[in-house]
XYZ file of C-alpha atoms in Angstrom:
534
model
C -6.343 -69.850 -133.722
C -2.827 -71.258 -133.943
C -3.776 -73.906 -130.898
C -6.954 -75.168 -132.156
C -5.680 -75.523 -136.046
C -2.767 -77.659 -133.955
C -5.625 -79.570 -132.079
C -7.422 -80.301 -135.452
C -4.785 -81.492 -137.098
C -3.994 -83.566 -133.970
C -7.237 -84.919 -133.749
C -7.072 -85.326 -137.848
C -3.659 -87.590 -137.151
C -5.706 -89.703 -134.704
C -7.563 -91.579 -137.611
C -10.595 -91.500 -135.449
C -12.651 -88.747 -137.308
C -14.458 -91.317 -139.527
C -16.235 -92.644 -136.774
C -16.794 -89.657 -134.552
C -18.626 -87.186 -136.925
C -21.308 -89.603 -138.093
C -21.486 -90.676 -133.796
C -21.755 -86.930 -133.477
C -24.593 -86.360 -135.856
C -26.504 -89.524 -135.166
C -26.263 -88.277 -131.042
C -27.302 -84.545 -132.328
C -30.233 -86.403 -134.586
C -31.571 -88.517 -131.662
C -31.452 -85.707 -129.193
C -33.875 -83.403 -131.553
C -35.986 -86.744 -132.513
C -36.353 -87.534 -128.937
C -37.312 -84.000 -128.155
C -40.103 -83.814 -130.744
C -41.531 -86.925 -129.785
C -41.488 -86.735 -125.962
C -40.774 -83.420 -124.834
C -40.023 -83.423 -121.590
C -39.070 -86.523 -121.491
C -36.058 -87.245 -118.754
C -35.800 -91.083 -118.400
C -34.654 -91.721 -122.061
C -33.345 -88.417 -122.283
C -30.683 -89.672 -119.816
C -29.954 -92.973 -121.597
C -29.320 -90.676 -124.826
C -27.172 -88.592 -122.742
C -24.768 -91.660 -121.457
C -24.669 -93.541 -124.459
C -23.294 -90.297 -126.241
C -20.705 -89.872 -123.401
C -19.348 -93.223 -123.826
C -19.438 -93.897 -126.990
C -17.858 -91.178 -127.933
C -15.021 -91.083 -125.147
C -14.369 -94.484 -126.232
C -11.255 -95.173 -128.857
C -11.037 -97.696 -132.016
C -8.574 -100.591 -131.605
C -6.557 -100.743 -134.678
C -4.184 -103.731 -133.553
C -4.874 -107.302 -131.966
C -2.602 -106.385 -128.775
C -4.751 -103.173 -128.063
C -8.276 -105.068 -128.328
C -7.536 -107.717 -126.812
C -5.520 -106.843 -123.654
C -6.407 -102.931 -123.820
C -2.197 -101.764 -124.051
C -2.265 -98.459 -125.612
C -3.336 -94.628 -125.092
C -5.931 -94.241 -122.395
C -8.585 -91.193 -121.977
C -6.246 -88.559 -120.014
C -3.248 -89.703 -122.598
C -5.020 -89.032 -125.349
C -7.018 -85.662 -124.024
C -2.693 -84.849 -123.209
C -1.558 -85.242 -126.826
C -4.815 -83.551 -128.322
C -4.372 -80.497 -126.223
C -0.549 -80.670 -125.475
C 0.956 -82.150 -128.407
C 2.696 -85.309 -125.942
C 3.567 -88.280 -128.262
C 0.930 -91.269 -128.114
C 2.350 -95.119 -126.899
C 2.329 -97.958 -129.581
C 3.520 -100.666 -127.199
C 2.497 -102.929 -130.414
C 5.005 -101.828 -132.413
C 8.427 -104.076 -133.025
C 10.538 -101.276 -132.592
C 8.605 -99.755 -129.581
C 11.231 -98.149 -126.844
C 10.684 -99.827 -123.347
C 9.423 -96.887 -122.071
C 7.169 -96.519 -125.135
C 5.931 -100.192 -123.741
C 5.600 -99.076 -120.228
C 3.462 -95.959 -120.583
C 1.255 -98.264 -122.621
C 0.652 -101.137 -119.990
C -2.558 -100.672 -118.099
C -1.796 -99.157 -115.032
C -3.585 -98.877 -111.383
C -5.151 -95.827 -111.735
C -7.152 -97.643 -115.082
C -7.356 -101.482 -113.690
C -8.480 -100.691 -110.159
C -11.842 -98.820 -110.943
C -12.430 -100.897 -113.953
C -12.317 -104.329 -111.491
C -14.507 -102.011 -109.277
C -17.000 -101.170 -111.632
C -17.309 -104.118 -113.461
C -18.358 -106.216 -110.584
C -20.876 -103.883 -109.430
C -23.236 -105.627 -111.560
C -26.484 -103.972 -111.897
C -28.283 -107.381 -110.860
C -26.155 -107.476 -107.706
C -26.916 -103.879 -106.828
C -30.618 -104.633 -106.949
C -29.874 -108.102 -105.211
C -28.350 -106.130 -102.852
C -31.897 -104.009 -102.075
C -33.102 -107.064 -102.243
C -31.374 -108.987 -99.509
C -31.788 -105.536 -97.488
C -35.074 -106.046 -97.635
C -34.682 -109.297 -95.923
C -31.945 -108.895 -93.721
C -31.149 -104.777 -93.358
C -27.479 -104.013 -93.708
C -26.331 -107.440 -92.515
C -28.257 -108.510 -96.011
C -25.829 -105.838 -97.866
C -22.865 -107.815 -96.059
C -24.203 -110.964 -96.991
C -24.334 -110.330 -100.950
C -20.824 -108.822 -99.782
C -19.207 -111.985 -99.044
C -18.762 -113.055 -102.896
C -16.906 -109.409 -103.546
C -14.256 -111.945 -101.503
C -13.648 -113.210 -105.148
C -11.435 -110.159 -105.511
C -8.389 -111.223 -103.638
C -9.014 -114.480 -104.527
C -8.542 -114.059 -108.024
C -5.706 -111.722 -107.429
C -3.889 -114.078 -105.685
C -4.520 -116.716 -107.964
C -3.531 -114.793 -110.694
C -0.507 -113.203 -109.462
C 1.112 -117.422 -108.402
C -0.123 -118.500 -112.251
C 1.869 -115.800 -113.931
C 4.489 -115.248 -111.467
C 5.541 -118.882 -110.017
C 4.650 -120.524 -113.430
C 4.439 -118.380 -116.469
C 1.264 -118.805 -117.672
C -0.492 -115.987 -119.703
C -4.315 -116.678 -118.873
C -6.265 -119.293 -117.022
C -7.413 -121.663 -120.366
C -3.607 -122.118 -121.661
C -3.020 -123.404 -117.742
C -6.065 -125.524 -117.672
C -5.485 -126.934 -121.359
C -1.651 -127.858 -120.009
C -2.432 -129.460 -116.901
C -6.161 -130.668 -117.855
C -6.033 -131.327 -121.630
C -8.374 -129.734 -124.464
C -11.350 -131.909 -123.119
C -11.411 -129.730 -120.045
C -10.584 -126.374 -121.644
C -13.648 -127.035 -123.906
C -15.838 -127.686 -121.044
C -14.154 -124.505 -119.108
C -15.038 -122.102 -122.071
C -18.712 -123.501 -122.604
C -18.808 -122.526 -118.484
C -17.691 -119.150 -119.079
C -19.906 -118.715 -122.075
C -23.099 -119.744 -119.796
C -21.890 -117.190 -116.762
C -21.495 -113.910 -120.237
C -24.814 -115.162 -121.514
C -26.586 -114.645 -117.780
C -24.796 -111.639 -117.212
C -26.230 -109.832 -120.565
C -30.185 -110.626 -120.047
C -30.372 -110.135 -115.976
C -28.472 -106.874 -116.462
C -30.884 -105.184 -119.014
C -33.641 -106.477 -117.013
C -32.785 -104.153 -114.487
C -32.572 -100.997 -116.266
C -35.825 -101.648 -118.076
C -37.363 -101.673 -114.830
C -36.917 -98.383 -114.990
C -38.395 -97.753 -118.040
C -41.661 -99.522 -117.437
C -43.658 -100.700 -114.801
C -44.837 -103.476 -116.195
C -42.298 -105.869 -117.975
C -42.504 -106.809 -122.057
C -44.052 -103.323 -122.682
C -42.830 -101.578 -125.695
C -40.440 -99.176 -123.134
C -39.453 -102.253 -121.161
C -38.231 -103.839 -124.306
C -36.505 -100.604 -125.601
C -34.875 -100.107 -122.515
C -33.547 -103.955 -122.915
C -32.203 -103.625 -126.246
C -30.854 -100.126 -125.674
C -28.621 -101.302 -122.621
C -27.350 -104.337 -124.641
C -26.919 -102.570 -127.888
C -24.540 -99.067 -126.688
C -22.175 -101.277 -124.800
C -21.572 -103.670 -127.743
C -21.269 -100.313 -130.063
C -18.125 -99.018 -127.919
C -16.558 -102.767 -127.599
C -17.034 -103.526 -131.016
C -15.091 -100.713 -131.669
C -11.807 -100.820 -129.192
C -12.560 -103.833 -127.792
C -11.269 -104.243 -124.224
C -9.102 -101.053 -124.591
C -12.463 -99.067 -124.753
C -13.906 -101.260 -122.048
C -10.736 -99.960 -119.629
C -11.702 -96.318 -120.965
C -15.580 -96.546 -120.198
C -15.109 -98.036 -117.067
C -13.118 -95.553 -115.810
C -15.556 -93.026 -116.421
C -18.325 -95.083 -114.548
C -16.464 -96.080 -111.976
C -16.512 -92.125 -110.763
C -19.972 -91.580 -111.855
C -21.202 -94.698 -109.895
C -19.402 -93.640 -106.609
C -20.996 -89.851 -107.221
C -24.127 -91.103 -107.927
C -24.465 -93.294 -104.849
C -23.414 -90.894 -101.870
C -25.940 -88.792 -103.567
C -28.614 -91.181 -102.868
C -27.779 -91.950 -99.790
C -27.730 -88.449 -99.038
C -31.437 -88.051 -100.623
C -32.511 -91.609 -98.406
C -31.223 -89.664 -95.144
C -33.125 -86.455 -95.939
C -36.312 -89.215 -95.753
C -35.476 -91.221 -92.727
C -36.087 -90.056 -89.862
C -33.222 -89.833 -87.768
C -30.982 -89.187 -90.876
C -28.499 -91.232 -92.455
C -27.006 -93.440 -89.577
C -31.194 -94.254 -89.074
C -30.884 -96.097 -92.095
C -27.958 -98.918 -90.555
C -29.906 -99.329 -87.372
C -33.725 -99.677 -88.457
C -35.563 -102.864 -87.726
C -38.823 -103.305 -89.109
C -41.521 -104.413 -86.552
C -41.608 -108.002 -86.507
C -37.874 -108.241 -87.183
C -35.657 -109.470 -90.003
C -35.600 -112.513 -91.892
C -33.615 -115.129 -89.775
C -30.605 -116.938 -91.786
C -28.455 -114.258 -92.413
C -25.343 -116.111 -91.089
C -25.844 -119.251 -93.114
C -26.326 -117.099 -96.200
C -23.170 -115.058 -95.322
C -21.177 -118.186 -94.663
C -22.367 -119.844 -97.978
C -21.415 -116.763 -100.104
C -18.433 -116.430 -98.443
C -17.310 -119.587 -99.130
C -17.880 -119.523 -102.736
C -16.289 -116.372 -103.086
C -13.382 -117.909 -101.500
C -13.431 -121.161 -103.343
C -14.750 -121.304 -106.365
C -16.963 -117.571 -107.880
C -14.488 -115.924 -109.212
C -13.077 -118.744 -111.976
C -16.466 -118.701 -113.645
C -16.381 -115.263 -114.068
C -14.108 -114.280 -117.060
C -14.707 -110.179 -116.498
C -12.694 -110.603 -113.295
C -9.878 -113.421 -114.402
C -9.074 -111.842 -117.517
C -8.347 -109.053 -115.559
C -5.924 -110.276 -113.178
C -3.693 -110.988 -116.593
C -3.928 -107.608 -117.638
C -1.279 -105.319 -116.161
C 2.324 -105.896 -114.126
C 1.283 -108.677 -111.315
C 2.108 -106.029 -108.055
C -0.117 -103.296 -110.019
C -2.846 -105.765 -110.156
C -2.675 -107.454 -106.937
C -3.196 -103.737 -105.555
C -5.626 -103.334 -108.042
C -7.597 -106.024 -107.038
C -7.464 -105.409 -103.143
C -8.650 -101.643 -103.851
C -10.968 -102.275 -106.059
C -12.596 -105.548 -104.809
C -12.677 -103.414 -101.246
C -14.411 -100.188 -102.799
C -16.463 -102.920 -104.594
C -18.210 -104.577 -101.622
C -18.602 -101.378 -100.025
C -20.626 -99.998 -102.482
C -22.443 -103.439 -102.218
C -23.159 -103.223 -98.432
C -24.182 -99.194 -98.628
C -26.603 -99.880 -101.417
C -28.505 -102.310 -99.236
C -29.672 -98.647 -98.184
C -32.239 -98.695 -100.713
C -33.977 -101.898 -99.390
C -34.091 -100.938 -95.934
C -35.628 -97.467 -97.026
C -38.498 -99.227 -98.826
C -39.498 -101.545 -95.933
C -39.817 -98.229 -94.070
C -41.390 -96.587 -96.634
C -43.526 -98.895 -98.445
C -43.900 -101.435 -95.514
C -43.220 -104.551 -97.659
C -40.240 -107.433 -97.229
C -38.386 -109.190 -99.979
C -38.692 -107.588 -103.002
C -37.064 -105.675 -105.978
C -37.121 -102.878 -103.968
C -34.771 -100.296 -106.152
C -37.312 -98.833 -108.651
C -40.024 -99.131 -106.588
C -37.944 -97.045 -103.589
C -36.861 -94.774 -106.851
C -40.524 -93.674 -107.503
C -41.437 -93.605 -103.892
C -38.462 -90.972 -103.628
C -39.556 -88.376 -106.196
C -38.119 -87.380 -109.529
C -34.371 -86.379 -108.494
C -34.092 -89.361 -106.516
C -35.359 -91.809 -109.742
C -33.351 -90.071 -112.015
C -29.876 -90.835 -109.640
C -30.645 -94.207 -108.877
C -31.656 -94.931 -112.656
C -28.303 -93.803 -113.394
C -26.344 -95.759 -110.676
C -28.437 -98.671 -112.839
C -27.170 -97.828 -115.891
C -24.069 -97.397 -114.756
C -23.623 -100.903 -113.651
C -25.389 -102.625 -116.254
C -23.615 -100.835 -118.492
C -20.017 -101.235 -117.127
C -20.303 -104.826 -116.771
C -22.016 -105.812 -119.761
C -19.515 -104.237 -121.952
C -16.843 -106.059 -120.019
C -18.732 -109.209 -120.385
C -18.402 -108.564 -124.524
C -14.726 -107.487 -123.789
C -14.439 -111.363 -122.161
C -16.874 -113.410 -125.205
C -14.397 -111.674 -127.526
C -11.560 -113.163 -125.721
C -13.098 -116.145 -125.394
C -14.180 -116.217 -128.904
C -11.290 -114.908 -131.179
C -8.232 -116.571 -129.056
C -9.724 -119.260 -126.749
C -11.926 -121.360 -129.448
C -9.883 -119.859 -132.593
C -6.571 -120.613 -131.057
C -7.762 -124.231 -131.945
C -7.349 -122.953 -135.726
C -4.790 -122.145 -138.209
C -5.759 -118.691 -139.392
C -3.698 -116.538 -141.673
C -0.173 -115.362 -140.482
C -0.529 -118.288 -137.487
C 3.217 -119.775 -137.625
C 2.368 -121.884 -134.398
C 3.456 -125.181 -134.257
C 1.069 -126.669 -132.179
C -2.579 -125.333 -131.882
C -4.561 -124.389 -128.779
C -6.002 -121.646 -126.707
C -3.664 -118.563 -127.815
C -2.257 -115.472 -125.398
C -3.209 -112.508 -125.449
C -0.021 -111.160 -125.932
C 1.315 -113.421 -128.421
C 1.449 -110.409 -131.221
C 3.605 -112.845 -133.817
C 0.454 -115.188 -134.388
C -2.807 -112.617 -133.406
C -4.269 -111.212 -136.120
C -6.769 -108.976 -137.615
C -8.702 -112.063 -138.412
C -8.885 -113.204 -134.381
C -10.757 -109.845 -133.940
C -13.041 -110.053 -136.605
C -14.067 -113.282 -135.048
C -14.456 -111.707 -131.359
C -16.354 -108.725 -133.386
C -18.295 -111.400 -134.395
C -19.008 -113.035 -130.769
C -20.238 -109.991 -129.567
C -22.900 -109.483 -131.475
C -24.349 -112.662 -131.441
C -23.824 -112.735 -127.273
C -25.981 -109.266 -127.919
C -28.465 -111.119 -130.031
C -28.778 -114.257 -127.990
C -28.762 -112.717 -124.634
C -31.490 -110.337 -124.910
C -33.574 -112.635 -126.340
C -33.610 -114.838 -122.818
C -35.811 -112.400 -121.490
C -38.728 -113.941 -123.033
C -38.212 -116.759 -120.336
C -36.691 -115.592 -117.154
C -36.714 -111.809 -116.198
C -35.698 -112.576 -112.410
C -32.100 -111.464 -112.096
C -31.673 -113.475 -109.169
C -31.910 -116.504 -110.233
C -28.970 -115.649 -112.478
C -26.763 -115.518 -109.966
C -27.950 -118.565 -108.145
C -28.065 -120.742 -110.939
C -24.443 -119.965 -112.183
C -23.372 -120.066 -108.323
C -24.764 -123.371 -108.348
C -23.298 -124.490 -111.520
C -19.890 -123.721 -110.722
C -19.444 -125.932 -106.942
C -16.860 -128.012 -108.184
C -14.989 -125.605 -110.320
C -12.958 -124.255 -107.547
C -11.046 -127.357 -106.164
C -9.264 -128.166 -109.552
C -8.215 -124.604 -110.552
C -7.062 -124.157 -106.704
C -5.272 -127.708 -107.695
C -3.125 -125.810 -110.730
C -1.001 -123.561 -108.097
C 0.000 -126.988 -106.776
C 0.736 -128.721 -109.979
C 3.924 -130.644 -110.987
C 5.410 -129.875 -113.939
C 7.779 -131.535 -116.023
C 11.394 -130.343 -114.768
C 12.622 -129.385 -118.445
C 10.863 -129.933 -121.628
C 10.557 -133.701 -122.862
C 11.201 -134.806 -118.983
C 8.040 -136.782 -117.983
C 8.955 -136.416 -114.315
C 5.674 -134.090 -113.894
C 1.968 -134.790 -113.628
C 0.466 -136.035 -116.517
C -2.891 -134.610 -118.064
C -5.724 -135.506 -116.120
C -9.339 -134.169 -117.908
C -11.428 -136.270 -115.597
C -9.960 -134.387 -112.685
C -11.622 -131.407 -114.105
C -14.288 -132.676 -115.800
C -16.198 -134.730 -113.021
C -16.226 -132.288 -110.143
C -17.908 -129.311 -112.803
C -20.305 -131.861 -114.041
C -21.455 -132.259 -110.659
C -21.773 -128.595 -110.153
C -23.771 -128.314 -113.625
C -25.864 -130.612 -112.804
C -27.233 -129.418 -109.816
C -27.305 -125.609 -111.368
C -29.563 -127.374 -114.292
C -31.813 -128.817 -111.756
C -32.029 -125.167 -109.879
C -32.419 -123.717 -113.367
C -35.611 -125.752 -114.039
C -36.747 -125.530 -110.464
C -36.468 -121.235 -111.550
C -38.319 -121.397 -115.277
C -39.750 -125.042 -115.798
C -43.205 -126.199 -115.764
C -45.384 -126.023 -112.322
C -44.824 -129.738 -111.966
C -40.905 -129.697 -112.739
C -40.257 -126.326 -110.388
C -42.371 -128.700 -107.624
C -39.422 -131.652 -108.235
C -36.768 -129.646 -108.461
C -37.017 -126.972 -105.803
C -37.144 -130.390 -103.890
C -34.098 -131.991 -105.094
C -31.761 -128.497 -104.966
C -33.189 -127.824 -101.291
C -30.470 -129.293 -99.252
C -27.393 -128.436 -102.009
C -28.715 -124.687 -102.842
C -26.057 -121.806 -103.025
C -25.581 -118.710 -104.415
């Protein structure tokens, strides 16, 4: 009894109980009203099931530095000082030792599968099927070619903080570009979180119903918005790192099991699967498609996408270059193997182009639609709550940087680091509490317009064109010698401004070519024909 009175009183030390008993009892409470209701049941079942896991693996973020940039005791540190008594980091504190600061950094072993698993969007996973029902495998290696983003970000990131000091990309782009241009960045990034909430849930509640706007298609899409924001709201991007983790594993486990479920189906096994050609062929265009995403990936993807820049700020710069190279690699491999899916259901169901992964899922049986429905969740899941981790960010230091909030002693205003611990406060993560639940709110309710997950990541490929040359154009910029010395580049807005306008208005064009009118989609599909990317 001694050891578990120790682990109780461990646990008690934590501060954490408050939140985990009543998570506890509303999980035990939902499993018995679930059961009454629908026995049986599987589908939601499951989604009761995974909520409960991550919720409640998840910590609470009691300090700016730990929400914001995720510093503190992980999942296997704190499981080691519940059971084993081992002192827990506070790398926030003033006095912390510098190895207290060092066991609290987010390492590889957390970064890597959280970059993995955060860009294995559940929309690109089902684009994926999709393009494999275009193109077989060579459409998996097509939708691989923006995973490419990975090193570019990482090598990016590692010459901003490394050749020039800077903490994270809007205080580079506000020194070099001016507010003008930082506003305009962070209305970008807001745009790219808001698609990546609604074509996410979309996704999952495929799964739920076979017909969209049903009363289970709309359950499912609030439930997969609603337990991601619960954990984040809680510890923030700390208990993003923590969930992701988790995910990361279950996503990889999931997936070889459903490849090993498509080979038992295919004739010829698994290596049938890479070499099957339908009878009158694949779609032609592969290479231009590959080319095109490849070239955005190189150029320009990845700085619209805040889940994967703020990332690249998070840890030492060697960890996450290595990070990023892993990850970004394990990343488009699960892309390309996934394409699996759509190649099965043009054998199976004998149809081209189409959502093809829960219509391959029920074709497959019950095991088979309960794996691949949690290889969906998974993803939608572990990128939407790193898509709240980024509005928070976004939200509580980017746009209230610009304000003078209590126990702020900075001189001169702007976009704030994460890091800067003498002017973050309590009141920057109310605000980015407050940012995620109207992202929730706001990007749920899109479905009642567009449901095609696509066209999420065409539009905002679009859109962002002519981001690409001027952030490239920051690793190359001249700065003043010493402070007051106006031998460096000046600010130059338009430099930033007019290239992304040009990129926004062509993704605005695409956008009403996707959801307008009959008569507008007729004008626009015609205008974006020769520019369209993504």
């Amino acid at each position: 009894m001694g050891m578990l009175d120790d682990i109780a009183a461990r646990a008690r030390g934590t501060g954490e109980l408050w939140f985990r008993i009543p998570m506890w009892s509303a999980f035990v409470l939902g499993l018995i009203v679930l059961h009454a209701a629908a026995p049986g049941e599987t589908a939601w079942m499951t989604m009761v099931w995974y909520a409960a896991a991550l919720i409640l693996s998840t910590s609470l973020s009691n300090t700016p530095l730990s929400f914001f940039t995720g510093q503190g005791a992980g999942l296997f540190m704190t499981l080691d000082y519940l059971f084993r008594g081992t002192p827990l980091p506070h790398p926030e504190q003033p006095d912390a030792s510098a190895e207290e600061r060092r066991r609290g950094e987010v390492g590889f072993w957390t970064l890597m599968p959280s970059a993995f698993i955060t860009w294995i969007f559940a929309k690109s996973i089902n684009n994926s099927a999709l393009y494999g029902t275009r193109w077989g495998v060579m459409g998996g290696v097509v939708y691989a070619g923006w995973y490419m983003s990975f090193p570019a970000a990482a090598l990016f990131g590692y010459w901003m903080r490394t050749r020039l000091g800077y903490g994270s990309m809007p205080t580079a782009i506000e020194k070099c570009y001016g507010t003008p241009a930082t506003v305009l960045y962070g209305l970008i990034i807001i745009y790219r979180l808001w698609n990546e909430i609604w074509s996410n849930t979309v996704v999952v509640a495929a799964f739920y119903s076979e017909k969209e706007k049903t009363l289970e298609w709309w359950l499912a899409v609030v439930a997969s918005a609603v337990i991601p924001a619960v954990f984040v709201l809680m510890g923030g991007m700390r208990s993003s790192l923590i969930t992701d983790v988790i995910m990361a594993f279950l996503g990889l486990l999931f997936l070889f099991v459903i490849l090993g479920i498509i080979g038992s189906e295919m004739p010829g096994g698994v290596n049938a699967i890479w070499t099957y050609e339908p009878a009158g062929g694949w779609w032609i265009g592969a290479e231009t498609a590959l080319g095109a995403s490849l070239l955005q990936g190189c150029l320009s993807y990845p700085f619209h996408d805040a889940v994967l820049t703020d990332r690249t700020f998070l840890s030492r710069p060697r960890t996450m270059l290595a990070s990023f190279f892993i990850g970004g690699g394990i990343a488009a491999m699960f892309i390309i193997l996934y394409s699996s899916i759509g190649i099965y259901g043009v054998f199976a169901l004998d149809r081209m182009s189409f959502y093809a992964s829960a219509p391959v899922a029920r074709s497959l049986g019950p095991t088979a639609f309960a794996f691949i429905n949690l290889v969906m969740m998974t993803s939608s899941m572990s990128t939407i709550d790193s898509t709240y981790g980024s509005v928070s960010k976004l939200a509580g230091l980017e746009f209230a940087g610009w304000f003078r909030l209590p126990g702020d002693t900075r001189t001169r205003l702007g976009p704030m680091r994460p890091t800067d611990i003498d002017n973050v406060g309590m009141q920057h993560v109310a605000i980015a509490r407050v940012a995620i639940v109207v992202l929730a709110i706001v990007g749920t309710l899109y479905v009642l317009v567009d449901t095609s997950s696509i066209n999420a990541t065409e539009v905002s490929g679009t859109m962002v064109m002519g981001i690409g040359p001027p952030i490239w154009m920051l690793c190359v910029w001249k700065h003043n010698s010493l402070p007051g010395k106006k031998d460096g580049w000046r600010q130059a807005p338009l430099m930033f401004i007019l290239p992304c306008l040009t990129g926004i208005f062509f993704g605005v064009v695409y956008n009403t070519a996707a959801v307008g009118s009959p008569s507008e989609k007729a004008g626009a599909t015609a205008m974006m024909a020769p520019f369209r990317m993504g």
